[in-house]
Amino acid sequence: MTNDKKRVLVIDGNNLYIRNYVMNPAVSTKGDPIGGIFGTIKSLQKLCREIKPNRIVFAWDGKGGSSKRRAVNKNYKEGRKPFRLNRNVRNLNENQELENKTWQMTRTAEYLNNFPIIQLLLDAVEADDIISAVVQHEDLRDYNKVIVSNDRDFIQLCSSDTILYRPVKDEILNTNSILEQFSIHPNNFCPAIVTGK
């Protein structure tokens, strides 16, 4: 990556939101959890301070997830463990928790509409595919791209002008660090095989 290029921040919206929803203990004056909203906005502020992007793109998973991946593997994403909430407030039952999570995500997207941010969401398409299309888009050819996600699948997109920032690990991955760590070029990287997950 060269420092003289403009920068675009490409954020895995679901990944950032869920991490804050699970980890941030913030509650409203009524006692309802709002950590997803509050934490996501605070995380975005921190990213903007550190990366100083010229443009920001938020990619969200579309309704129904990836129909393409389910056509290949009908059990895609089945059997995932439920989220373990890291907060003291336990005043909601399971249905209320689901409603609160959905409400917080909707409100987060509404707040982001008031910022100079592009939000992308397509039914039956995952954020992964949107992010892949964004970083390879012709309009961003002259930009350095910073993907923000904890998902190692994005390692495949790293190149001379695209890096992956994994906030939980505070890890920045680029072509050289991936070659050094895994002895595999990003083009050939398959997370399930390399990491055994």
CSV table of C-alpha atoms in Angstrom, one decimal:
chain,number,residue,atom,x,y,z
A,1,MET,CA,0.0,0.0,0.0
A,2,THR,CA,1.2,3.4,-0.8
A,3,ASN,CA,0.5,6.4,1.5
A,4,ASP,CA,-0.1,8.9,-1.3
A,5,LYS,CA,-3.3,7.2,-2.5
A,6,LYS,CA,-6.8,7.9,-1.2
A,7,ARG,CA,-8.2,5.4,1.3
A,8,VAL,CA,-11.6,3.7,1.3
A,9,LEU,CA,-12.8,1.9,4.4
A,10,VAL,CA,-14.8,-1.2,3.6
A,11,ILE,CA,-16.6,-2.4,6.7
A,12,ASP,CA,-18.2,-5.8,7.2
A,13,GLY,CA,-21.3,-4.3,8.8
A,14,ASN,CA,-22.8,-7.4,10.4
A,15,ASN,CA,-19.4,-8.4,11.8
A,16,LEU,CA,-18.8,-5.0,13.4
A,17,TYR,CA,-22.4,-4.7,14.7
A,18,ILE,CA,-22.6,-8.2,16.2
A,19,ARG,CA,-19.2,-7.8,17.9
A,20,ASN,CA,-20.5,-4.6,19.6
A,21,TYR,CA,-24.0,-6.0,20.3
A,22,VAL,CA,-22.4,-9.0,22.1
A,23,MET,CA,-19.6,-7.1,23.9
A,24,ASN,CA,-20.8,-3.6,24.6
A,25,PRO,CA,-22.8,-3.4,27.9
A,26,ALA,CA,-24.4,0.0,27.2
A,27,VAL,CA,-28.1,0.4,28.2
A,28,SER,CA,-30.7,3.1,27.6
A,29,THR,CA,-32.3,5.2,30.3
A,30,LYS,CA,-35.1,2.6,30.3
A,31,GLY,CA,-32.6,-0.2,30.9
A,32,ASP,CA,-32.7,-1.7,27.4
A,33,PRO,CA,-29.5,-2.9,25.8
A,34,ILE,CA,-28.2,-0.4,23.2
A,35,GLY,CA,-24.6,-1.7,22.9
A,36,GLY,CA,-24.9,-2.7,19.3
A,37,ILE,CA,-25.8,0.9,18.3
A,38,PHE,CA,-23.5,2.7,20.7
A,39,GLY,CA,-20.5,0.4,20.1
A,40,THR,CA,-20.8,0.4,16.3
A,41,ILE,CA,-20.8,4.2,16.2
A,42,LYS,CA,-17.9,4.4,18.6
A,43,SER,CA,-16.0,1.8,16.6
A,44,LEU,CA,-16.6,3.7,13.4
A,45,GLN,CA,-15.3,6.9,15.1
A,46,LYS,CA,-12.1,5.1,16.1
A,47,LEU,CA,-11.6,3.6,12.7
A,48,CYS,CA,-12.0,7.1,11.1
A,49,ARG,CA,-9.5,8.6,13.5
A,50,GLU,CA,-6.9,5.9,12.8
A,51,ILE,CA,-7.4,5.3,9.1
A,52,LYS,CA,-8.6,8.7,7.9
A,53,PRO,CA,-10.6,7.4,5.0
A,54,ASN,CA,-11.7,9.5,2.1
A,55,ARG,CA,-14.7,7.2,1.6
A,56,ILE,CA,-16.6,4.6,3.7
A,57,VAL,CA,-18.6,1.6,2.6
A,58,PHE,CA,-20.7,-0.5,5.0
A,59,ALA,CA,-21.7,-3.9,3.6
A,60,TRP,CA,-24.6,-5.8,5.2
A,61,ASP,CA,-25.8,-9.3,4.8
A,62,GLY,CA,-28.9,-9.4,2.7
A,63,LYS,CA,-32.2,-11.0,3.7
A,64,GLY,CA,-31.9,-14.8,3.6
A,65,GLY,CA,-28.1,-14.8,3.4
A,66,SER,CA,-26.3,-16.3,0.4
A,67,SER,CA,-28.7,-18.2,-1.9
A,68,LYS,CA,-25.6,-19.0,-4.1
A,69,ARG,CA,-23.7,-20.7,-1.2
A,70,ARG,CA,-26.8,-22.5,0.0
A,71,ALA,CA,-27.3,-23.9,-3.5
A,72,VAL,CA,-23.8,-25.4,-3.3
A,73,ASN,CA,-24.1,-26.5,0.4
A,74,LYS,CA,-27.6,-26.7,1.9
A,75,ASN,CA,-26.1,-26.9,5.4
A,76,TYR,CA,-24.2,-23.6,4.9
A,77,LYS,CA,-23.9,-21.8,8.3
A,78,GLU,CA,-26.0,-24.5,10.0
A,79,GLY,CA,-25.1,-25.5,13.5
A,80,ARG,CA,-23.4,-22.3,14.5
A,81,LYS,CA,-23.3,-21.7,18.3
A,82,PRO,CA,-25.7,-18.9,19.6
A,83,PHE,CA,-24.1,-15.7,20.6
A,84,ARG,CA,-22.9,-15.5,24.2
A,85,LEU,CA,-23.8,-12.1,25.5
A,86,ASN,CA,-21.1,-10.4,27.5
A,87,ARG,CA,-23.2,-8.0,29.6
A,88,ASN,CA,-24.7,-7.8,33.1
A,89,VAL,CA,-28.2,-6.8,32.0
A,90,ARG,CA,-30.4,-9.9,31.6
A,91,ASN,CA,-33.8,-8.4,31.6
A,92,LEU,CA,-35.0,-9.7,28.2
A,93,ASN,CA,-36.4,-13.2,27.3
A,94,GLU,CA,-35.2,-14.9,24.1
A,95,ASN,CA,-37.9,-13.4,21.9
A,96,GLN,CA,-37.3,-9.9,23.3
A,97,GLU,CA,-33.6,-10.3,22.9
A,98,LEU,CA,-34.1,-11.1,19.2
A,99,GLU,CA,-36.4,-8.1,18.8
A,100,ASN,CA,-33.9,-5.9,20.5
A,101,LYS,CA,-31.0,-7.2,18.3
A,102,THR,CA,-33.1,-6.5,15.1
A,103,TRP,CA,-34.2,-3.1,16.4
A,104,GLN,CA,-30.6,-2.1,17.3
A,105,MET,CA,-29.3,-3.2,13.9
A,106,THR,CA,-32.1,-1.2,12.1
A,107,ARG,CA,-31.4,1.9,14.2
A,108,THR,CA,-27.7,1.6,13.5
A,109,ALA,CA,-28.3,1.6,9.7
A,110,GLU,CA,-30.7,4.6,10.1
A,111,TYR,CA,-28.1,6.5,12.0
A,112,LEU,CA,-25.4,5.7,9.4
A,113,ASN,CA,-27.8,7.1,6.7
A,114,ASN,CA,-27.0,10.5,8.3
A,115,PHE,CA,-23.3,10.2,7.7
A,116,PRO,CA,-21.3,10.4,4.5
A,117,ILE,CA,-21.3,6.6,4.2
A,118,ILE,CA,-22.4,4.3,1.4
A,119,GLN,CA,-24.4,1.4,2.8
A,120,LEU,CA,-24.9,-1.7,0.6
A,121,LEU,CA,-27.4,-4.6,1.2
A,122,LEU,CA,-28.8,-7.0,-1.4
A,123,ASP,CA,-31.3,-9.7,-0.7
A,124,ALA,CA,-29.9,-13.2,-0.9
A,125,VAL,CA,-26.3,-11.8,-1.0
A,126,GLU,CA,-23.8,-11.9,1.9
A,127,ALA,CA,-21.6,-8.9,2.9
A,128,ASP,CA,-18.6,-11.1,1.9
A,129,ASP,CA,-19.6,-11.0,-1.8
A,130,ILE,CA,-20.5,-7.3,-1.7
A,131,ILE,CA,-17.1,-6.5,-0.1
A,132,SER,CA,-15.3,-8.5,-2.8
A,133,ALA,CA,-17.1,-6.6,-5.5
A,134,VAL,CA,-16.4,-3.3,-3.9
A,135,VAL,CA,-12.6,-3.7,-3.4
A,136,GLN,CA,-12.3,-4.9,-7.0
A,137,HIS,CA,-14.6,-2.1,-8.5
A,138,GLU,CA,-13.1,0.0,-11.2
A,139,ASP,CA,-14.1,3.2,-9.5
A,140,LEU,CA,-11.8,2.4,-6.6
A,141,ARG,CA,-8.8,1.4,-8.7
A,142,ASP,CA,-6.8,4.3,-7.5
A,143,TYR,CA,-7.7,3.8,-3.8
A,144,ASN,CA,-6.0,1.9,-1.0
A,145,LYS,CA,-8.7,-0.4,0.4
A,146,VAL,CA,-8.9,-1.3,4.1
A,147,ILE,CA,-11.3,-4.1,4.8
A,148,VAL,CA,-12.5,-4.2,8.4
A,149,SER,CA,-13.7,-7.6,9.6
A,150,ASN,CA,-12.6,-10.4,11.9
A,151,ASP,CA,-13.5,-12.9,9.1
A,152,ARG,CA,-10.4,-14.6,7.7
A,153,ASP,CA,-12.1,-15.2,4.4
A,154,PHE,CA,-11.1,-11.7,3.4
A,155,ILE,CA,-7.5,-12.7,3.4
A,156,GLN,CA,-8.1,-13.9,-0.2
A,157,LEU,CA,-8.7,-10.2,-1.2
A,158,CYS,CA,-5.4,-8.8,0.1
A,159,SER,CA,-3.2,-7.3,-2.5
A,160,SER,CA,-0.8,-4.5,-3.1
A,161,ASP,CA,-3.6,-2.0,-2.5
A,162,THR,CA,-6.0,-4.0,-0.2
A,163,ILE,CA,-5.3,-4.9,3.4
A,164,LEU,CA,-7.5,-6.6,6.1
A,165,TYR,CA,-7.8,-5.1,9.5
A,166,ARG,CA,-9.1,-7.6,12.2
A,167,PRO,CA,-10.2,-5.4,15.2
A,168,VAL,CA,-10.5,-8.2,17.8
A,169,LYS,CA,-6.9,-9.3,17.2
A,170,ASP,CA,-5.7,-5.8,16.4
A,171,GLU,CA,-4.1,-7.4,13.4
A,172,ILE,CA,-3.3,-5.9,10.0
A,173,LEU,CA,-2.8,-8.4,7.2
A,174,ASN,CA,-1.3,-7.7,3.9
A,175,THR,CA,0.3,-9.8,1.2
A,176,ASN,CA,3.7,-9.9,2.9
A,177,SER,CA,2.4,-10.7,6.4
A,178,ILE,CA,0.2,-13.4,5.0
A,179,LEU,CA,3.1,-15.0,3.1
A,180,GLU,CA,5.3,-14.7,6.2
A,181,GLN,CA,2.6,-16.2,8.5
A,182,PHE,CA,1.2,-18.9,6.3
A,183,SER,CA,3.6,-19.3,3.4
A,184,ILE,CA,0.6,-19.0,1.1
A,185,HIS,CA,-0.2,-16.2,-1.3
A,186,PRO,CA,-3.6,-14.5,-0.6
A,187,ASN,CA,-4.8,-15.6,-4.0
A,188,ASN,CA,-4.4,-19.3,-2.8
A,189,PHE,CA,-5.6,-18.8,0.7
A,190,CYS,CA,-8.5,-21.1,2.0
A,191,PRO,CA,-9.2,-20.3,5.7
A,192,ALA,CA,-10.8,-23.7,6.4
A,193,ILE,CA,-7.8,-25.6,5.2
A,194,VAL,CA,-5.1,-23.3,6.6
A,195,THR,CA,-6.7,-22.8,10.1
A,196,GLY,CA,-8.5,-26.1,10.4
A,197,LYS,CA,-11.8,-24.3,11.0
